[in-house]
C-alpha positions as a Python dict, from the first residue, in 0.01 Angstrom:
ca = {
    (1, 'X'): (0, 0, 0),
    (2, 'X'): (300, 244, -25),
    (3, 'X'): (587, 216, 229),
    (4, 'X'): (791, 516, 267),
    (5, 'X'): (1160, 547, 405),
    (6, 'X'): (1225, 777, 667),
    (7, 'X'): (1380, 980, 399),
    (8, 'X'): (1101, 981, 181),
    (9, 'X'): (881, 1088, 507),
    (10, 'X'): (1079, 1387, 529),
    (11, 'X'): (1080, 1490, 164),
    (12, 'X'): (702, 1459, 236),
    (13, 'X'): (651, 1636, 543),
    (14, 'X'): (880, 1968, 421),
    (15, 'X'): (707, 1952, 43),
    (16, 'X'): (339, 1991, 213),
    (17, 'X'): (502, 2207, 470),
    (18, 'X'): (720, 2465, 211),
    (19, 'X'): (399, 2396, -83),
    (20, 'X'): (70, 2427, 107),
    (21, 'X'): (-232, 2298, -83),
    (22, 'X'): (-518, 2383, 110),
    (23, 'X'): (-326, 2624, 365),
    (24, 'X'): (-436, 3032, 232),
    (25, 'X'): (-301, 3342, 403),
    (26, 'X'): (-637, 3475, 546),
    (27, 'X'): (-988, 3381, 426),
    (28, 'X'): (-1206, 3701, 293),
    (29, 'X'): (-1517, 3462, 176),
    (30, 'X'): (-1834, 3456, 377),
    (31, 'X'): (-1957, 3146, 218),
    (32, 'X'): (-1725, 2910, 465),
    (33, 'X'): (-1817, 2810, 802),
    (34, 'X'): (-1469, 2809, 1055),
    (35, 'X'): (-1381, 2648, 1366),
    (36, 'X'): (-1003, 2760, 1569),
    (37, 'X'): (-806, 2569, 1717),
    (38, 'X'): (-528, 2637, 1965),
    (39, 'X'): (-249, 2414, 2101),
    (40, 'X'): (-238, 2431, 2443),
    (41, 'X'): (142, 2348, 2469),
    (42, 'X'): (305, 2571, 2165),
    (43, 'X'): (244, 2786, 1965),
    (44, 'X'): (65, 2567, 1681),
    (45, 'X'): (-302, 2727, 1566),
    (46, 'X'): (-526, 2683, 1325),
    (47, 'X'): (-859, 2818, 1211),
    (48, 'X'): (-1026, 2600, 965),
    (49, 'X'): (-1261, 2678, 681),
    (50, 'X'): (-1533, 2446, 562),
    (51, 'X'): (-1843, 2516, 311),
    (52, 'X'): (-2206, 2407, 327),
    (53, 'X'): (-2100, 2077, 153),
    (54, 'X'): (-1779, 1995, 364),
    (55, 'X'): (-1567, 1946, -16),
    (56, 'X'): (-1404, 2241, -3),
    (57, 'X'): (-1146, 2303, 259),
    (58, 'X'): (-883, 2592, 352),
    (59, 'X'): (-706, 2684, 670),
    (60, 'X'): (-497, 2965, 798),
    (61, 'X'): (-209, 2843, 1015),
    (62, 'X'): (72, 2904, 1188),
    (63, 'X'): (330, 2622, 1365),
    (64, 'X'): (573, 2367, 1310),
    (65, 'X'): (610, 2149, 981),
    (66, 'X'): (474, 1858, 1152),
    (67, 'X'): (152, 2042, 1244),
    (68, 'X'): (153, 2198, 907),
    (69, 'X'): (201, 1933, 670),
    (70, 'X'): (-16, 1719, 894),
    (71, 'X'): (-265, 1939, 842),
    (72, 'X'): (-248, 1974, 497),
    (73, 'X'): (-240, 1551, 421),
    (74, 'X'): (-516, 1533, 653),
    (75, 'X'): (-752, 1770, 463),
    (76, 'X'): (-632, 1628, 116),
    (77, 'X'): (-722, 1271, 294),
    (78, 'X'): (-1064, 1413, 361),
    (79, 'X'): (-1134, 1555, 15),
    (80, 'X'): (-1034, 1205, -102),
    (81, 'X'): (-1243, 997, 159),
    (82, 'X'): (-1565, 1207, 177),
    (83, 'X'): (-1669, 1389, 485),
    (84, 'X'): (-1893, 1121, 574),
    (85, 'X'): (-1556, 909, 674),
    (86, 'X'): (-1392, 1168, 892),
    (87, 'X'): (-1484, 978, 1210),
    (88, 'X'): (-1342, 703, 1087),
    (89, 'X'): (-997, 862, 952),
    (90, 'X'): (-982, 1100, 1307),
    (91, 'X'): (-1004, 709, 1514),
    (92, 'X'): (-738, 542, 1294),
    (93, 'X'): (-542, 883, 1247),
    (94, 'X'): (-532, 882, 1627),
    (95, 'X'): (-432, 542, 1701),
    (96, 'X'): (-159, 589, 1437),
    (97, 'X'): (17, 905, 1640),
    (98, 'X'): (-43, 715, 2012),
    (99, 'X'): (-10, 363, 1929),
    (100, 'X'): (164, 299, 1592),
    (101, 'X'): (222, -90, 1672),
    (102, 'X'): (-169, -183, 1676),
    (103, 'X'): (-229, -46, 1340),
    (104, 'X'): (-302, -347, 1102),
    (105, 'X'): (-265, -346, 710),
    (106, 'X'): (-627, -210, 611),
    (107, 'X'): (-617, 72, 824),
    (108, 'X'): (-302, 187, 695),
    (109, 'X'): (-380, 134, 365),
    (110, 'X'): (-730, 363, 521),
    (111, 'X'): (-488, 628, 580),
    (112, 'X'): (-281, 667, 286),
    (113, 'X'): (-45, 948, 271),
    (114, 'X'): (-93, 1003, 664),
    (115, 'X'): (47, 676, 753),
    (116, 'X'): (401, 865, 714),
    (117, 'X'): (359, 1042, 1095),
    (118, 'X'): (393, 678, 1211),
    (119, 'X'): (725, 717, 1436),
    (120, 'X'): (578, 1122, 1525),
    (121, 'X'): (543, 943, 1878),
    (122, 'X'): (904, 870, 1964),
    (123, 'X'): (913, 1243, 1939),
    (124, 'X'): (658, 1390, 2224),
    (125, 'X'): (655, 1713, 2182),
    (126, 'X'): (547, 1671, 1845),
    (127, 'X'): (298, 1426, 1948),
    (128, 'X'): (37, 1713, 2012),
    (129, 'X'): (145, 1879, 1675),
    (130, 'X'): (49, 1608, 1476),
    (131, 'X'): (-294, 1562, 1640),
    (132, 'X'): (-426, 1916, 1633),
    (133, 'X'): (-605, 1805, 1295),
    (134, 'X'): (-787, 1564, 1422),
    (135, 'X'): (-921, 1786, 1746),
    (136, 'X'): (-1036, 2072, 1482),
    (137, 'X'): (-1228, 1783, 1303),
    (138, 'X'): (-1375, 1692, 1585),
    (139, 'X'): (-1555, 2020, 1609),
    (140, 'X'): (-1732, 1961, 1327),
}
Protein backbone atom coordinates (compact mmCIF):
# COMPACT_ATOMS: atom_id res chain seq x y z
CA UNK A 1 0.00 0.00 0.00
CA UNK A 2 1.26 3.58 -0.77
CA UNK A 3 1.41 6.17 2.06
CA UNK A 4 1.43 9.66 0.99
CA UNK A 5 2.71 12.84 2.96
CA UNK A 6 0.53 15.60 3.32
CA UNK A 7 2.68 17.17 0.76
CA UNK A 8 2.41 14.57 -1.64
CA UNK A 9 -1.61 14.77 -1.01
CA UNK A 10 -1.51 18.15 -2.21
CA UNK A 11 0.67 17.70 -5.27
CA UNK A 12 -2.13 15.12 -5.90
CA UNK A 13 -5.18 16.87 -5.28
CA UNK A 14 -4.00 20.24 -7.52
CA UNK A 15 -2.43 17.77 -10.48
CA UNK A 16 -6.08 16.01 -10.92
CA UNK A 17 -7.56 19.35 -10.14
CA UNK A 18 -5.25 21.74 -12.81
CA UNK A 19 -5.02 18.15 -15.36
CA UNK A 20 -8.53 16.68 -15.48
CA UNK A 21 -8.69 13.16 -16.90
CA UNK A 22 -12.14 12.34 -17.20
CA UNK A 23 -13.50 16.04 -16.52
CA UNK A 24 -14.67 17.53 -20.52
CA UNK A 25 -16.05 21.02 -21.04
CA UNK A 26 -19.62 20.02 -22.18
CA UNK A 27 -20.71 16.62 -23.54
CA UNK A 28 -22.26 16.79 -27.32
CA UNK A 29 -22.61 12.71 -27.55
CA UNK A 30 -26.00 11.12 -27.30
CA UNK A 31 -24.63 7.75 -26.66
CA UNK A 32 -24.06 8.58 -22.66
CA UNK A 33 -26.65 8.34 -20.11
CA UNK A 34 -26.19 11.52 -17.26
CA UNK A 35 -27.23 12.05 -13.84
CA UNK A 36 -26.63 16.02 -11.97
CA UNK A 37 -25.74 16.59 -9.03
CA UNK A 38 -25.93 19.73 -6.91
CA UNK A 39 -24.34 20.62 -3.55
CA UNK A 40 -26.70 21.87 -1.40
CA UNK A 41 -24.18 24.04 0.64
CA UNK A 42 -21.79 25.67 -2.27
CA UNK A 43 -21.53 26.03 -5.25
CA UNK A 44 -19.95 22.47 -6.22
CA UNK A 45 -22.03 20.63 -9.32
CA UNK A 46 -21.64 18.04 -11.37
CA UNK A 47 -23.42 16.28 -14.18
CA UNK A 48 -22.04 12.93 -14.88
CA UNK A 49 -21.83 10.93 -18.08
CA UNK A 50 -21.94 7.17 -18.23
CA UNK A 51 -22.40 4.71 -21.40
CA UNK A 52 -24.46 1.54 -21.82
CA UNK A 53 -21.46 -0.43 -20.35
CA UNK A 54 -20.60 1.91 -17.31
CA UNK A 55 -16.45 1.86 -18.71
CA UNK A 56 -16.51 4.96 -20.05
CA UNK A 57 -16.89 7.96 -17.88
CA UNK A 58 -16.85 11.95 -18.32
CA UNK A 59 -18.23 14.77 -16.26
CA UNK A 60 -18.75 18.44 -16.61
CA UNK A 61 -18.01 20.31 -13.37
CA UNK A 62 -17.63 23.18 -11.68
CA UNK A 63 -16.27 23.68 -7.73
CA UNK A 64 -13.48 23.51 -5.51
CA UNK A 65 -10.21 21.31 -6.05
CA UNK A 66 -11.28 19.00 -3.44
CA UNK A 67 -14.59 18.27 -5.21
CA UNK A 68 -12.78 18.25 -8.45
CA UNK A 69 -9.92 16.11 -8.03
CA UNK A 70 -12.14 13.92 -5.88
CA UNK A 71 -14.10 13.47 -8.57
CA UNK A 72 -11.72 12.74 -10.99
CA UNK A 73 -9.71 9.80 -8.59
CA UNK A 74 -13.02 8.50 -7.92
CA UNK A 75 -13.99 7.83 -11.58
CA UNK A 76 -10.34 6.64 -12.45
CA UNK A 77 -10.94 4.24 -9.20
CA UNK A 78 -14.06 3.03 -10.91
CA UNK A 79 -12.59 2.39 -14.35
CA UNK A 80 -9.96 0.43 -12.41
CA UNK A 81 -12.39 -1.55 -10.03
CA UNK A 82 -15.27 -2.35 -12.45
CA UNK A 83 -18.69 -0.92 -12.05
CA UNK A 84 -19.82 -3.94 -10.43
CA UNK A 85 -17.65 -2.68 -7.18
CA UNK A 86 -19.00 0.82 -6.94
CA UNK A 87 -21.14 -0.06 -3.92
CA UNK A 88 -18.45 -1.26 -2.35
CA UNK A 89 -15.86 1.73 -3.11
CA UNK A 90 -19.04 4.50 -2.37
CA UNK A 91 -19.29 2.43 1.55
CA UNK A 92 -15.50 2.50 2.18
CA UNK A 93 -15.09 5.93 0.24
CA UNK A 94 -17.66 7.17 2.75
CA UNK A 95 -16.38 5.87 5.88
CA UNK A 96 -12.97 7.24 4.79
CA UNK A 97 -14.33 11.16 4.59
CA UNK A 98 -16.65 10.66 8.08
CA UNK A 99 -14.67 8.33 10.03
CA UNK A 100 -11.01 8.05 8.89
CA UNK A 101 -9.88 6.16 12.24
CA UNK A 102 -12.07 2.88 11.53
CA UNK A 103 -10.59 2.31 8.21
CA UNK A 104 -8.38 -0.91 8.45
CA UNK A 105 -5.44 -1.87 6.03
CA UNK A 106 -7.51 -3.78 3.21
CA UNK A 107 -9.88 -1.21 2.73
CA UNK A 108 -7.38 1.30 2.20
CA UNK A 109 -5.40 -0.61 0.14
CA UNK A 110 -9.48 -1.03 -1.60
CA UNK A 111 -9.25 2.55 -2.18
CA UNK A 112 -6.03 3.31 -3.63
CA UNK A 113 -5.38 6.73 -4.81
CA UNK A 114 -8.60 7.99 -2.79
CA UNK A 115 -7.22 7.09 0.48
CA UNK A 116 -5.34 10.65 0.18
CA UNK A 117 -8.85 12.71 1.31
CA UNK A 118 -8.20 10.92 4.64
CA UNK A 119 -7.78 14.17 6.99
CA UNK A 120 -10.70 16.08 4.32
CA UNK A 121 -12.77 15.77 7.70
CA UNK A 122 -10.83 18.06 10.01
CA UNK A 123 -11.86 20.47 7.35
CA UNK A 124 -15.95 20.57 7.32
CA UNK A 125 -16.78 22.52 4.85
CA UNK A 126 -14.99 20.45 2.58
CA UNK A 127 -16.45 17.46 4.04
CA UNK A 128 -19.53 17.73 1.61
CA UNK A 129 -17.07 18.51 -1.33
CA UNK A 130 -15.38 15.46 -1.12
CA UNK A 131 -18.54 13.30 -0.95
CA UNK A 132 -20.53 14.68 -3.83
CA UNK A 133 -18.96 11.67 -5.90
CA UNK A 134 -20.17 9.24 -4.08
CA UNK A 135 -24.02 10.77 -3.95
CA UNK A 136 -23.89 11.02 -7.99
CA UNK A 137 -22.88 7.25 -7.87
CA UNK A 138 -25.47 6.52 -5.93
CA UNK A 139 -27.90 7.50 -8.62
CA UNK A 140 -26.86 5.01 -10.67
Amino acid sequence: MTSYSENDKRKIIMDYYTNPRARIEKNDNSKYHSKYFHSSTCVDEITLYYDDDKKDWKFVAQGCAIFLSSSEIFIERIKEIGFENKDRLIEIYEKLINFPKDIIANEKEFLGKLIIFENVNKHLNRKECALIISKVFKLI
